[in-house]
Amino acid sequence: MTPRALHIQNEASGPARVFVEALEERGFEVVTIDATLDRLPESPEGFAAILSGGGTADTYQTDEHPWLIHEVALLRSAVAAGVPTMGLCLGAQLLTEAAGGTVYRCEPPEVGWFEVEAGPEAASDPVMGALPPRFMAMQWHLYACELPSAVVELARNPVCVQALRVGRAAWGTQFHIETTREILESWADMAPDELARFGYDRVRYDAELDRYAAAHEAIGRDMAGRFAEVALRQLQTV
């Protein structure tokens, strides 16, 4: 039977592209659900991996976006069941809340390329183990994660926690390691005014894509491949 993975798209413009491709390359059927339009599954049963992507909603906006409540509950169940799970930006924040942590407005916000430093726990981690000691990562967030004691910090920078592990098989990144250059170019097309508020005109944005995007995507594809291999190995032990 073909293993199935759930790809929760929290924003139409924000697919977890490199993770979807890594799972598909290893034989997974990836089921994409737009959380803003369609109801999420009640449980993770039937899925061998879960991806929760980025989005423009914030975790506190549950009145405006009630699907956030359902997604946190689903991620909590996935963690409890040991289903390999990856949260990306908003997805990492939802995963943090599912694990009992909190999400707060960070100061300063991060929009653009910022340096991230791998923590001491990253080297032995099955998904984050190949992170460079320091690297430039694409950020686009106003909020950040406050981890509970049981959650392992895997990377950070002076602003906030940047990567984390929950339980034995769930991970999150605050930075957008799931993206390709094509996706990042589309974000600039859609949000030039927001970029301008953070000091980015299109010339600067494109120049920094030229400087950082290829290495960033290589890190993302390595991480995605490692995550997919974790999901495969877990299937083989069931």
JSON list of C-alpha atoms in Angstrom, two decimals:
[
{"chain": "A", "resi": 1, "resn": "MET", "atom": "CA", "xyz": [0.00, 0.00, 0.00]},
{"chain": "A", "resi": 2, "resn": "THR", "atom": "CA", "xyz": [1.28, 3.46, -0.90]},
{"chain": "A", "resi": 3, "resn": "PRO", "atom": "CA", "xyz": [2.07, 5.51, 2.23]},
{"chain": "A", "resi": 4, "resn": "ARG", "atom": "CA", "xyz": [0.21, 8.80, 2.52]},
{"chain": "A", "resi": 5, "resn": "ALA", "atom": "CA", "xyz": [1.48, 12.14, 3.80]},
{"chain": "A", "resi": 6, "resn": "LEU", "atom": "CA", "xyz": [-0.68, 15.11, 4.75]},
{"chain": "A", "resi": 7, "resn": "HIS", "atom": "CA", "xyz": [0.42, 18.51, 3.46]},
{"chain": "A", "resi": 8, "resn": "ILE", "atom": "CA", "xyz": [-1.46, 21.25, 5.32]},
{"chain": "A", "resi": 9, "resn": "GLN", "atom": "CA", "xyz": [-1.25, 24.40, 3.25]},
{"chain": "A", "resi": 10, "resn": "ASN", "atom": "CA", "xyz": [-1.98, 27.32, 5.58]},
{"chain": "A", "resi": 11, "resn": "GLU", "atom": "CA", "xyz": [-1.67, 29.86, 2.76]},
{"chain": "A", "resi": 12, "resn": "ALA", "atom": "CA", "xyz": [-2.16, 29.27, -0.96]},
{"chain": "A", "resi": 13, "resn": "SER", "atom": "CA", "xyz": [1.14, 31.00, -1.74]},
{"chain": "A", "resi": 14, "resn": "GLY", "atom": "CA", "xyz": [3.11, 28.97, 0.83]},
{"chain": "A", "resi": 15, "resn": "PRO", "atom": "CA", "xyz": [3.43, 25.30, -0.14]},
{"chain": "A", "resi": 16, "resn": "ALA", "atom": "CA", "xyz": [6.02, 23.21, 1.71]},
{"chain": "A", "resi": 17, "resn": "ARG", "atom": "CA", "xyz": [7.54, 22.61, -1.70]},
{"chain": "A", "resi": 18, "resn": "VAL", "atom": "CA", "xyz": [10.85, 20.89, -1.04]},
{"chain": "A", "resi": 19, "resn": "PHE", "atom": "CA", "xyz": [9.33, 18.63, 1.65]},
{"chain": "A", "resi": 20, "resn": "VAL", "atom": "CA", "xyz": [6.46, 17.61, -0.63]},
{"chain": "A", "resi": 21, "resn": "GLU", "atom": "CA", "xyz": [8.93, 16.76, -3.38]},
{"chain": "A", "resi": 22, "resn": "ALA", "atom": "CA", "xyz": [11.18, 14.76, -1.03]},
{"chain": "A", "resi": 23, "resn": "LEU", "atom": "CA", "xyz": [8.24, 12.66, 0.14]},
{"chain": "A", "resi": 24, "resn": "GLU", "atom": "CA", "xyz": [6.97, 12.10, -3.39]},
{"chain": "A", "resi": 25, "resn": "GLU", "atom": "CA", "xyz": [10.43, 11.05, -4.56]},
{"chain": "A", "resi": 26, "resn": "ARG", "atom": "CA", "xyz": [10.35, 8.32, -1.90]},
{"chain": "A", "resi": 27, "resn": "GLY", "atom": "CA", "xyz": [7.00, 6.94, -2.95]},
{"chain": "A", "resi": 28, "resn": "PHE", "atom": "CA", "xyz": [4.59, 8.84, -0.70]},
{"chain": "A", "resi": 29, "resn": "GLU", "atom": "CA", "xyz": [1.22, 10.00, -1.92]},
{"chain": "A", "resi": 30, "resn": "VAL", "atom": "CA", "xyz": [1.02, 13.59, -0.66]},
{"chain": "A", "resi": 31, "resn": "VAL", "atom": "CA", "xyz": [-2.50, 14.81, 0.10]},
{"chain": "A", "resi": 32, "resn": "THR", "atom": "CA", "xyz": [-2.71, 18.60, 0.14]},
{"chain": "A", "resi": 33, "resn": "ILE", "atom": "CA", "xyz": [-5.45, 20.31, 2.15]},
{"chain": "A", "resi": 34, "resn": "ASP", "atom": "CA", "xyz": [-5.93, 24.07, 2.18]},
{"chain": "A", "resi": 35, "resn": "ALA", "atom": "CA", "xyz": [-6.66, 24.66, 5.87]},
{"chain": "A", "resi": 36, "resn": "THR", "atom": "CA", "xyz": [-8.33, 27.99, 5.09]},
{"chain": "A", "resi": 37, "resn": "LEU", "atom": "CA", "xyz": [-10.92, 26.35, 2.82]},
{"chain": "A", "resi": 38, "resn": "ASP", "atom": "CA", "xyz": [-11.31, 22.68, 3.74]},
{"chain": "A", "resi": 39, "resn": "ARG", "atom": "CA", "xyz": [-11.77, 20.90, 7.05]},
{"chain": "A", "resi": 40, "resn": "LEU", "atom": "CA", "xyz": [-8.72, 19.10, 8.37]},
{"chain": "A", "resi": 41, "resn": "PRO", "atom": "CA", "xyz": [-8.85, 15.44, 9.36]},
{"chain": "A", "resi": 42, "resn": "GLU", "atom": "CA", "xyz": [-9.97, 14.76, 12.91]},
{"chain": "A", "resi": 43, "resn": "SER", "atom": "CA", "xyz": [-6.88, 12.64, 13.57]},
{"chain": "A", "resi": 44, "resn": "PRO", "atom": "CA", "xyz": [-3.55, 11.78, 11.96]},
{"chain": "A", "resi": 45, "resn": "GLU", "atom": "CA", "xyz": [-4.64, 8.18, 11.44]},
{"chain": "A", "resi": 46, "resn": "GLY", "atom": "CA", "xyz": [-3.86, 6.99, 7.93]},
{"chain": "A", "resi": 47, "resn": "PHE", "atom": "CA", "xyz": [-0.96, 9.40, 7.41]},
{"chain": "A", "resi": 48, "resn": "ALA", "atom": "CA", "xyz": [2.70, 8.43, 7.71]},
{"chain": "A", "resi": 49, "resn": "ALA", "atom": "CA", "xyz": [3.92, 12.05, 7.75]},
{"chain": "A", "resi": 50, "resn": "ILE", "atom": "CA", "xyz": [2.46, 15.53, 8.22]},
{"chain": "A", "resi": 51, "resn": "LEU", "atom": "CA", "xyz": [3.64, 18.90, 6.92]},
{"chain": "A", "resi": 52, "resn": "SER", "atom": "CA", "xyz": [2.25, 22.17, 8.29]},
{"chain": "A", "resi": 53, "resn": "GLY", "atom": "CA", "xyz": [3.28, 25.14, 6.19]},
{"chain": "A", "resi": 54, "resn": "GLY", "atom": "CA", "xyz": [3.59, 28.87, 6.57]},
{"chain": "A", "resi": 55, "resn": "GLY", "atom": "CA", "xyz": [0.77, 31.39, 6.41]},
{"chain": "A", "resi": 56, "resn": "THR", "atom": "CA", "xyz": [-0.31, 34.96, 6.99]},
{"chain": "A", "resi": 57, "resn": "ALA", "atom": "CA", "xyz": [-2.62, 34.12, 9.91]},
{"chain": "A", "resi": 58, "resn": "ASP", "atom": "CA", "xyz": [-1.27, 34.45, 13.45]},
{"chain": "A", "resi": 59, "resn": "THR", "atom": "CA", "xyz": [-1.87, 31.81, 16.08]},
{"chain": "A", "resi": 60, "resn": "TYR", "atom": "CA", "xyz": [-3.97, 34.08, 18.32]},
{"chain": "A", "resi": 61, "resn": "GLN", "atom": "CA", "xyz": [-6.48, 34.81, 15.52]},
{"chain": "A", "resi": 62, "resn": "THR", "atom": "CA", "xyz": [-8.71, 31.86, 16.33]},
{"chain": "A", "resi": 63, "resn": "ASP", "atom": "CA", "xyz": [-11.94, 33.87, 16.16]},
{"chain": "A", "resi": 64, "resn": "GLU", "atom": "CA", "xyz": [-11.12, 35.00, 12.64]},
{"chain": "A", "resi": 65, "resn": "HIS", "atom": "CA", "xyz": [-9.54, 31.69, 11.63]},
{"chain": "A", "resi": 66, "resn": "PRO", "atom": "CA", "xyz": [-11.14, 28.86, 13.65]},
{"chain": "A", "resi": 67, "resn": "TRP", "atom": "CA", "xyz": [-9.24, 26.28, 11.60]},
{"chain": "A", "resi": 68, "resn": "LEU", "atom": "CA", "xyz": [-6.19, 27.19, 13.70]},
{"chain": "A", "resi": 69, "resn": "ILE", "atom": "CA", "xyz": [-7.82, 25.44, 16.67]},
{"chain": "A", "resi": 70, "resn": "HIS", "atom": "CA", "xyz": [-8.39, 22.28, 14.64]},
{"chain": "A", "resi": 71, "resn": "GLU", "atom": "CA", "xyz": [-4.84, 22.32, 13.33]},
{"chain": "A", "resi": 72, "resn": "VAL", "atom": "CA", "xyz": [-3.28, 22.63, 16.78]},
{"chain": "A", "resi": 73, "resn": "ALA", "atom": "CA", "xyz": [-5.42, 19.69, 17.94]},
{"chain": "A", "resi": 74, "resn": "LEU", "atom": "CA", "xyz": [-4.36, 17.62, 14.93]},
{"chain": "A", "resi": 75, "resn": "LEU", "atom": "CA", "xyz": [-0.67, 18.40, 15.50]},
{"chain": "A", "resi": 76, "resn": "ARG", "atom": "CA", "xyz": [-1.02, 17.53, 19.19]},
{"chain": "A", "resi": 77, "resn": "SER", "atom": "CA", "xyz": [-2.47, 14.15, 18.21]},
{"chain": "A", "resi": 78, "resn": "ALA", "atom": "CA", "xyz": [0.31, 13.61, 15.66]},
{"chain": "A", "resi": 79, "resn": "VAL", "atom": "CA", "xyz": [2.98, 14.28, 18.28]},
{"chain": "A", "resi": 80, "resn": "ALA", "atom": "CA", "xyz": [1.30, 11.91, 20.73]},
{"chain": "A", "resi": 81, "resn": "ALA", "atom": "CA", "xyz": [1.10, 9.20, 18.06]},
{"chain": "A", "resi": 82, "resn": "GLY", "atom": "CA", "xyz": [4.70, 9.69, 16.96]},
{"chain": "A", "resi": 83, "resn": "VAL", "atom": "CA", "xyz": [3.76, 10.60, 13.37]},
{"chain": "A", "resi": 84, "resn": "PRO", "atom": "CA", "xyz": [6.72, 12.35, 11.72]},
{"chain": "A", "resi": 85, "resn": "THR", "atom": "CA", "xyz": [5.67, 16.00, 11.52]},
{"chain": "A", "resi": 86, "resn": "MET", "atom": "CA", "xyz": [7.30, 19.15, 10.19]},
{"chain": "A", "resi": 87, "resn": "GLY", "atom": "CA", "xyz": [6.06, 22.67, 10.98]},
{"chain": "A", "resi": 88, "resn": "LEU", "atom": "CA", "xyz": [7.32, 25.62, 8.95]},
{"chain": "A", "resi": 89, "resn": "CYS", "atom": "CA", "xyz": [7.06, 29.21, 10.22]},
{"chain": "A", "resi": 90, "resn": "LEU", "atom": "CA", "xyz": [3.35, 29.39, 11.18]},
{"chain": "A", "resi": 91, "resn": "GLY", "atom": "CA", "xyz": [3.43, 25.59, 11.26]},
{"chain": "A", "resi": 92, "resn": "ALA", "atom": "CA", "xyz": [6.27, 25.69, 13.79]},
{"chain": "A", "resi": 93, "resn": "GLN", "atom": "CA", "xyz": [4.31, 28.11, 15.94]},
{"chain": "A", "resi": 94, "resn": "LEU", "atom": "CA", "xyz": [1.22, 25.88, 15.83]},
{"chain": "A", "resi": 95, "resn": "LEU", "atom": "CA", "xyz": [3.41, 22.90, 16.72]},
{"chain": "A", "resi": 96, "resn": "THR", "atom": "CA", "xyz": [4.82, 24.86, 19.66]},
{"chain": "A", "resi": 97, "resn": "GLU", "atom": "CA", "xyz": [1.32, 25.56, 20.94]},
{"chain": "A", "resi": 98, "resn": "ALA", "atom": "CA", "xyz": [0.40, 21.90, 20.44]},
{"chain": "A", "resi": 99, "resn": "ALA", "atom": "CA", "xyz": [3.37, 20.98, 22.66]},
{"chain": "A", "resi": 100, "resn": "GLY", "atom": "CA", "xyz": [2.29, 23.37, 25.43]},
{"chain": "A", "resi": 101, "resn": "GLY", "atom": "CA", "xyz": [4.43, 26.34, 24.50]},
{"chain": "A", "resi": 102, "resn": "THR", "atom": "CA", "xyz": [3.41, 29.88, 23.63]},
{"chain": "A", "resi": 103, "resn": "VAL", "atom": "CA", "xyz": [3.75, 32.25, 20.71]},
{"chain": "A", "resi": 104, "resn": "TYR", "atom": "CA", "xyz": [4.63, 35.91, 21.27]},
{"chain": "A", "resi": 105, "resn": "ARG", "atom": "CA", "xyz": [5.22, 39.01, 19.19]},
{"chain": "A", "resi": 106, "resn": "CYS", "atom": "CA", "xyz": [8.97, 39.22, 18.66]},
{"chain": "A", "resi": 107, "resn": "GLU", "atom": "CA", "xyz": [11.00, 42.40, 18.57]},
{"chain": "A", "resi": 108, "resn": "PRO", "atom": "CA", "xyz": [12.31, 43.09, 16.08]},
{"chain": "A", "resi": 109, "resn": "PRO", "atom": "CA", "xyz": [10.26, 41.20, 13.51]},
{"chain": "A", "resi": 110, "resn": "GLU", "atom": "CA", "xyz": [12.25, 39.38, 10.86]},
{"chain": "A", "resi": 111, "resn": "VAL", "atom": "CA", "xyz": [11.52, 39.90, 7.18]},
{"chain": "A", "resi": 112, "resn": "GLY", "atom": "CA", "xyz": [14.31, 39.05, 4.77]},
{"chain": "A", "resi": 113, "resn": "TRP", "atom": "CA", "xyz": [17.60, 37.22, 5.22]},
{"chain": "A", "resi": 114, "resn": "PHE", "atom": "CA", "xyz": [18.94, 36.74, 8.74]},
{"chain": "A", "resi": 115, "resn": "GLU", "atom": "CA", "xyz": [21.74, 34.61, 10.12]},
{"chain": "A", "resi": 116, "resn": "VAL", "atom": "CA", "xyz": [20.79, 31.49, 12.07]},
{"chain": "A", "resi": 117, "resn": "GLU", "atom": "CA", "xyz": [23.10, 29.49, 14.34]},
{"chain": "A", "resi": 118, "resn": "ALA", "atom": "CA", "xyz": [22.71, 25.74, 14.85]},
{"chain": "A", "resi": 119, "resn": "GLY", "atom": "CA", "xyz": [22.58, 24.72, 18.49]},
{"chain": "A", "resi": 120, "resn": "PRO", "atom": "CA", "xyz": [24.57, 21.94, 20.18]},
{"chain": "A", "resi": 121, "resn": "GLU", "atom": "CA", "xyz": [21.63, 19.52, 19.96]},
{"chain": "A", "resi": 122, "resn": "ALA", "atom": "CA", "xyz": [21.40, 19.84, 16.18]},
{"chain": "A", "resi": 123, "resn": "ALA", "atom": "CA", "xyz": [24.48, 17.79, 15.28]},
{"chain": "A", "resi": 124, "resn": "SER", "atom": "CA", "xyz": [22.97, 14.48, 16.43]},
{"chain": "A", "resi": 125, "resn": "ASP", "atom": "CA", "xyz": [19.45, 15.22, 15.22]},
{"chain": "A", "resi": 126, "resn": "PRO", "atom": "CA", "xyz": [18.21, 12.96, 12.39]},
{"chain": "A", "resi": 127, "resn": "VAL", "atom": "CA", "xyz": [16.62, 15.85, 10.48]},
{"chain": "A", "resi": 128, "resn": "MET", "atom": "CA", "xyz": [18.73, 18.89, 11.41]},
{"chain": "A", "resi": 129, "resn": "GLY", "atom": "CA", "xyz": [22.06, 17.08, 11.66]},
{"chain": "A", "resi": 130, "resn": "ALA", "atom": "CA", "xyz": [23.57, 18.65, 8.52]},
{"chain": "A", "resi": 131, "resn": "LEU", "atom": "CA", "xyz": [22.78, 22.26, 9.39]},
{"chain": "A", "resi": 132, "resn": "PRO", "atom": "CA", "xyz": [25.84, 24.47, 8.93]},
{"chain": "A", "resi": 133, "resn": "PRO", "atom": "CA", "xyz": [27.06, 26.08, 12.17]},
{"chain": "A", "resi": 134, "resn": "ARG", "atom": "CA", "xyz": [25.83, 29.42, 10.78]},
{"chain": "A", "resi": 135, "resn": "PHE", "atom": "CA", "xyz": [23.79, 30.16, 7.67]},
{"chain": "A", "resi": 136, "resn": "MET", "atom": "CA", "xyz": [21.54, 32.82, 6.16]},
{"chain": "A", "resi": 137, "resn": "ALA", "atom": "CA", "xyz": [17.85, 31.96, 6.22]},
{"chain": "A", "resi": 138, "resn": "MET", "atom": "CA", "xyz": [14.75, 33.53, 4.71]},
{"chain": "A", "resi": 139, "resn": "GLN", "atom": "CA", "xyz": [12.47, 34.90, 7.40]},
{"chain": "A", "resi": 140, "resn": "TRP", "atom": "CA", "xyz": [9.01, 36.43, 7.22]},
{"chain": "A", "resi": 141, "resn": "HIS", "atom": "CA", "xyz": [7.46, 36.53, 10.68]},
{"chain": "A", "resi": 142, "resn": "LEU", "atom": "CA", "xyz": [6.28, 38.95, 13.36]},
{"chain": "A", "resi": 143, "resn": "TYR", "atom": "CA", "xyz": [5.78, 36.27, 16.03]},
{"chain": "A", "resi": 144, "resn": "ALA", "atom": "CA", "xyz": [8.06, 33.64, 17.55]},
{"chain": "A", "resi": 145, "resn": "CYS", "atom": "CA", "xyz": [8.04, 30.54, 19.75]},
{"chain": "A", "resi": 146, "resn": "GLU", "atom": "CA", "xyz": [8.53, 30.26, 23.50]},
{"chain": "A", "resi": 147, "resn": "LEU", "atom": "CA", "xyz": [9.34, 26.60, 24.03]},
{"chain": "A", "resi": 148, "resn": "PRO", "atom": "CA", "xyz": [8.20, 24.49, 26.98]},
{"chain": "A", "resi": 149, "resn": "SER", "atom": "CA", "xyz": [10.92, 22.64, 28.85]},
{"chain": "A", "resi": 150, "resn": "ALA", "atom": "CA", "xyz": [10.28, 19.32, 27.10]},
{"chain": "A", "resi": 151, "resn": "VAL", "atom": "CA", "xyz": [10.88, 20.75, 23.62]},
{"chain": "A", "resi": 152, "resn": "VAL", "atom": "CA", "xyz": [14.46, 20.76, 22.31]},
{"chain": "A", "resi": 153, "resn": "GLU", "atom": "CA", "xyz": [15.89, 23.92, 20.78]},
{"chain": "A", "resi": 154, "resn": "LEU", "atom": "CA", "xyz": [17.96, 23.09, 17.68]},
{"chain": "A", "resi": 155, "resn": "ALA", "atom": "CA", "xyz": [18.81, 26.54, 16.29]},
{"chain": "A", "resi": 156, "resn": "ARG", "atom": "CA", "xyz": [18.38, 30.21, 17.17]},
{"chain": "A", "resi": 157, "resn": "ASN", "atom": "CA", "xyz": [19.58, 33.73, 16.49]},
{"chain": "A", "resi": 158, "resn": "PRO", "atom": "CA", "xyz": [19.56, 36.90, 18.64]},
{"chain": "A", "resi": 159, "resn": "VAL", "atom": "CA", "xyz": [15.85, 37.43, 17.92]},
{"chain": "A", "resi": 160, "resn": "CYS", "atom": "CA", "xyz": [14.30, 34.07, 18.74]},
{"chain": "A", "resi": 161, "resn": "VAL", "atom": "CA", "xyz": [14.29, 30.27, 18.58]},
{"chain": "A", "resi": 162, "resn": "GLN", "atom": "CA", "xyz": [14.71, 29.19, 14.96]},
{"chain": "A", "resi": 163, "resn": "ALA", "atom": "CA", "xyz": [14.40, 25.38, 15.01]},
{"chain": "A", "resi": 164, "resn": "LEU", "atom": "CA", "xyz": [12.98, 22.87, 17.45]},
{"chain": "A", "resi": 165, "resn": "ARG", "atom": "CA", "xyz": [12.14, 19.22, 18.05]},
{"chain": "A", "resi": 166, "resn": "VAL", "atom": "CA", "xyz": [9.02, 18.00, 19.83]},
{"chain": "A", "resi": 167, "resn": "GLY", "atom": "CA", "xyz": [8.94, 14.45, 21.14]},
{"chain": "A", "resi": 168, "resn": "ARG", "atom": "CA", "xyz": [10.62, 11.80, 19.06]},
{"chain": "A", "resi": 169, "resn": "ALA", "atom": "CA", "xyz": [9.44, 12.72, 15.57]},
{"chain": "A", "resi": 170, "resn": "ALA", "atom": "CA", "xyz": [8.23, 16.32, 15.18]},
{"chain": "A", "resi": 171, "resn": "TRP", "atom": "CA", "xyz": [10.28, 19.30, 14.07]},
{"chain": "A", "resi": 172, "resn": "GLY", "atom": "CA", "xyz": [9.77, 22.96, 13.28]},
{"chain": "A", "resi": 173, "resn": "THR", "atom": "CA", "xyz": [11.67, 25.84, 11.72]},
{"chain": "A", "resi": 174, "resn": "GLN", "atom": "CA", "xyz": [10.80, 29.51, 12.14]},
{"chain": "A", "resi": 175, "resn": "PHE", "atom": "CA", "xyz": [12.61, 30.26, 8.88]},
{"chain": "A", "resi": 176, "resn": "HIS", "atom": "CA", "xyz": [11.22, 29.36, 5.46]},
{"chain": "A", "resi": 177, "resn": "ILE", "atom": "CA", "xyz": [13.47, 26.44, 4.58]},
{"chain": "A", "resi": 178, "resn": "GLU", "atom": "CA", "xyz": [10.66, 24.86, 2.53]},
{"chain": "A", "resi": 179, "resn": "THR", "atom": "CA", "xyz": [10.90, 27.45, -0.24]},
{"chain": "A", "resi": 180, "resn": "THR", "atom": "CA", "xyz": [12.42, 27.59, -3.70]},
{"chain": "A", "resi": 181, "resn": "ARG", "atom": "CA", "xyz": [13.60, 30.70, -5.50]},
{"chain": "A", "resi": 182, "resn": "GLU", "atom": "CA", "xyz": [10.42, 30.63, -7.58]},
{"chain": "A", "resi": 183, "resn": "ILE", "atom": "CA", "xyz": [8.28, 30.81, -4.42]},
{"chain": "A", "resi": 184, "resn": "LEU", "atom": "CA", "xyz": [10.36, 33.61, -2.95]},
{"chain": "A", "resi": 185, "resn": "GLU", "atom": "CA", "xyz": [10.09, 35.61, -6.17]},
{"chain": "A", "resi": 186, "resn": "SER", "atom": "CA", "xyz": [6.31, 35.17, -6.09]},
{"chain": "A", "resi": 187, "resn": "TRP", "atom": "CA", "xyz": [6.18, 36.53, -2.53]},
{"chain": "A", "resi": 188, "resn": "ALA", "atom": "CA", "xyz": [7.98, 39.68, -3.65]},
{"chain": "A", "resi": 189, "resn": "ASP", "atom": "CA", "xyz": [5.47, 40.06, -6.48]},
{"chain": "A", "resi": 190, "resn": "MET", "atom": "CA", "xyz": [2.56, 39.76, -4.03]},
{"chain": "A", "resi": 191, "resn": "ALA", "atom": "CA", "xyz": [3.83, 41.90, -1.17]},
{"chain": "A", "resi": 192, "resn": "PRO", "atom": "CA", "xyz": [6.07, 44.74, -2.43]},
{"chain": "A", "resi": 193, "resn": "ASP", "atom": "CA", "xyz": [4.61, 47.24, 0.05]},
{"chain": "A", "resi": 194, "resn": "GLU", "atom": "CA", "xyz": [5.30, 45.00, 3.04]},
{"chain": "A", "resi": 195, "resn": "LEU", "atom": "CA", "xyz": [8.84, 44.37, 1.84]},
{"chain": "A", "resi": 196, "resn": "ALA", "atom": "CA", "xyz": [9.34, 48.10, 1.44]},
{"chain": "A", "resi": 197, "resn": "ARG", "atom": "CA", "xyz": [8.33, 48.66, 5.08]},
{"chain": "A", "resi": 198, "resn": "PHE", "atom": "CA", "xyz": [11.21, 46.40, 6.07]},
{"chain": "A", "resi": 199, "resn": "GLY", "atom": "CA", "xyz": [13.75, 48.09, 3.84]},
{"chain": "A", "resi": 200, "resn": "TYR", "atom": "CA", "xyz": [13.52, 45.92, 0.75]},
{"chain": "A", "resi": 201, "resn": "ASP", "atom": "CA", "xyz": [13.06, 47.33, -2.72]},
{"chain": "A", "resi": 202, "resn": "ARG", "atom": "CA", "xyz": [13.02, 44.78, -5.53]},
{"chain": "A", "resi": 203, "resn": "VAL", "atom": "CA", "xyz": [16.63, 45.45, -6.49]},
{"chain": "A", "resi": 204, "resn": "ARG", "atom": "CA", "xyz": [17.87, 44.59, -2.99]},
{"chain": "A", "resi": 205, "resn": "TYR", "atom": "CA", "xyz": [15.49, 41.62, -2.71]},
{"chain": "A", "resi": 206, "resn": "ASP", "atom": "CA", "xyz": [16.67, 40.10, -6.02]},
{"chain": "A", "resi": 207, "resn": "ALA", "atom": "CA", "xyz": [20.33, 40.75, -5.18]},
{"chain": "A", "resi": 208, "resn": "GLU", "atom": "CA", "xyz": [19.98, 38.87, -1.89]},
{"chain": "A", "resi": 209, "resn": "LEU", "atom": "CA", "xyz": [18.19, 36.02, -3.66]},
{"chain": "A", "resi": 210, "resn": "ASP", "atom": "CA", "xyz": [21.20, 35.79, -5.96]},
{"chain": "A", "resi": 211, "resn": "ARG", "atom": "CA", "xyz": [23.50, 35.74, -2.94]},
{"chain": "A", "resi": 212, "resn": "TYR", "atom": "CA", "xyz": [21.67, 33.34, -0.63]},
{"chain": "A", "resi": 213, "resn": "ALA", "atom": "CA", "xyz": [18.86, 31.38, -2.31]},
{"chain": "A", "resi": 214, "resn": "ALA", "atom": "CA", "xyz": [20.83, 28.50, -3.86]},
{"chain": "A", "resi": 215, "resn": "ALA", "atom": "CA", "xyz": [22.60, 27.56, -0.61]},
{"chain": "A", "resi": 216, "resn": "HIS", "atom": "CA", "xyz": [19.34, 28.01, 1.32]},
{"chain": "A", "resi": 217, "resn": "GLU", "atom": "CA", "xyz": [17.48, 25.64, -0.98]},
{"chain": "A", "resi": 218, "resn": "ALA", "atom": "CA", "xyz": [20.29, 23.08, -0.73]},
{"chain": "A", "resi": 219, "resn": "ILE", "atom": "CA", "xyz": [19.95, 23.11, 3.07]},
{"chain": "A", "resi": 220, "resn": "GLY", "atom": "CA", "xyz": [16.20, 22.77, 2.71]},
{"chain": "A", "resi": 221, "resn": "ARG", "atom": "CA", "xyz": [16.41, 19.83, 0.33]},
{"chain": "A", "resi": 222, "resn": "ASP", "atom": "CA", "xyz": [18.84, 18.03, 2.61]},
{"chain": "A", "resi": 223, "resn": "MET", "atom": "CA", "xyz": [16.56, 18.62, 5.59]},
{"chain": "A", "resi": 224, "resn": "ALA", "atom": "CA", "xyz": [13.50, 17.52, 3.61]},
{"chain": "A", "resi": 225, "resn": "GLY", "atom": "CA", "xyz": [15.24, 14.35, 2.46]},
{"chain": "A", "resi": 226, "resn": "ARG", "atom": "CA", "xyz": [16.24, 13.50, 6.02]},
{"chain": "A", "resi": 227, "resn": "PHE", "atom": "CA", "xyz": [12.68, 14.08, 7.20]},
{"chain": "A", "resi": 228, "resn": "ALA", "atom": "CA", "xyz": [11.30, 11.82, 4.46]},
{"chain": "A", "resi": 229, "resn": "GLU", "atom": "CA", "xyz": [13.81, 9.12, 5.38]},
{"chain": "A", "resi": 230, "resn": "VAL", "atom": "CA", "xyz": [12.68, 9.30, 9.02]},
{"chain": "A", "resi": 231, "resn": "ALA", "atom": "CA", "xyz": [9.11, 8.74, 7.85]},
{"chain": "A", "resi": 232, "resn": "LEU", "atom": "CA", "xyz": [10.20, 5.81, 5.67]},
{"chain": "A", "resi": 233, "resn": "ARG", "atom": "CA", "xyz": [12.16, 4.15, 8.46]},
{"chain": "A", "resi": 234, "resn": "GLN", "atom": "CA", "xyz": [9.23, 4.49, 10.80]},
{"chain": "A", "resi": 235, "resn": "LEU", "atom": "CA", "xyz": [6.99, 2.75, 8.28]},
{"chain": "A", "resi": 236, "resn": "GLN", "atom": "CA", "xyz": [9.45, -0.13, 8.10]},
{"chain": "A", "resi": 237, "resn": "THR", "atom": "CA", "xyz": [9.34, -0.65, 11.86]},
{"chain": "A", "resi": 238, "resn": "VAL", "atom": "CA", "xyz": [5.54, -0.76, 12.11]}
]
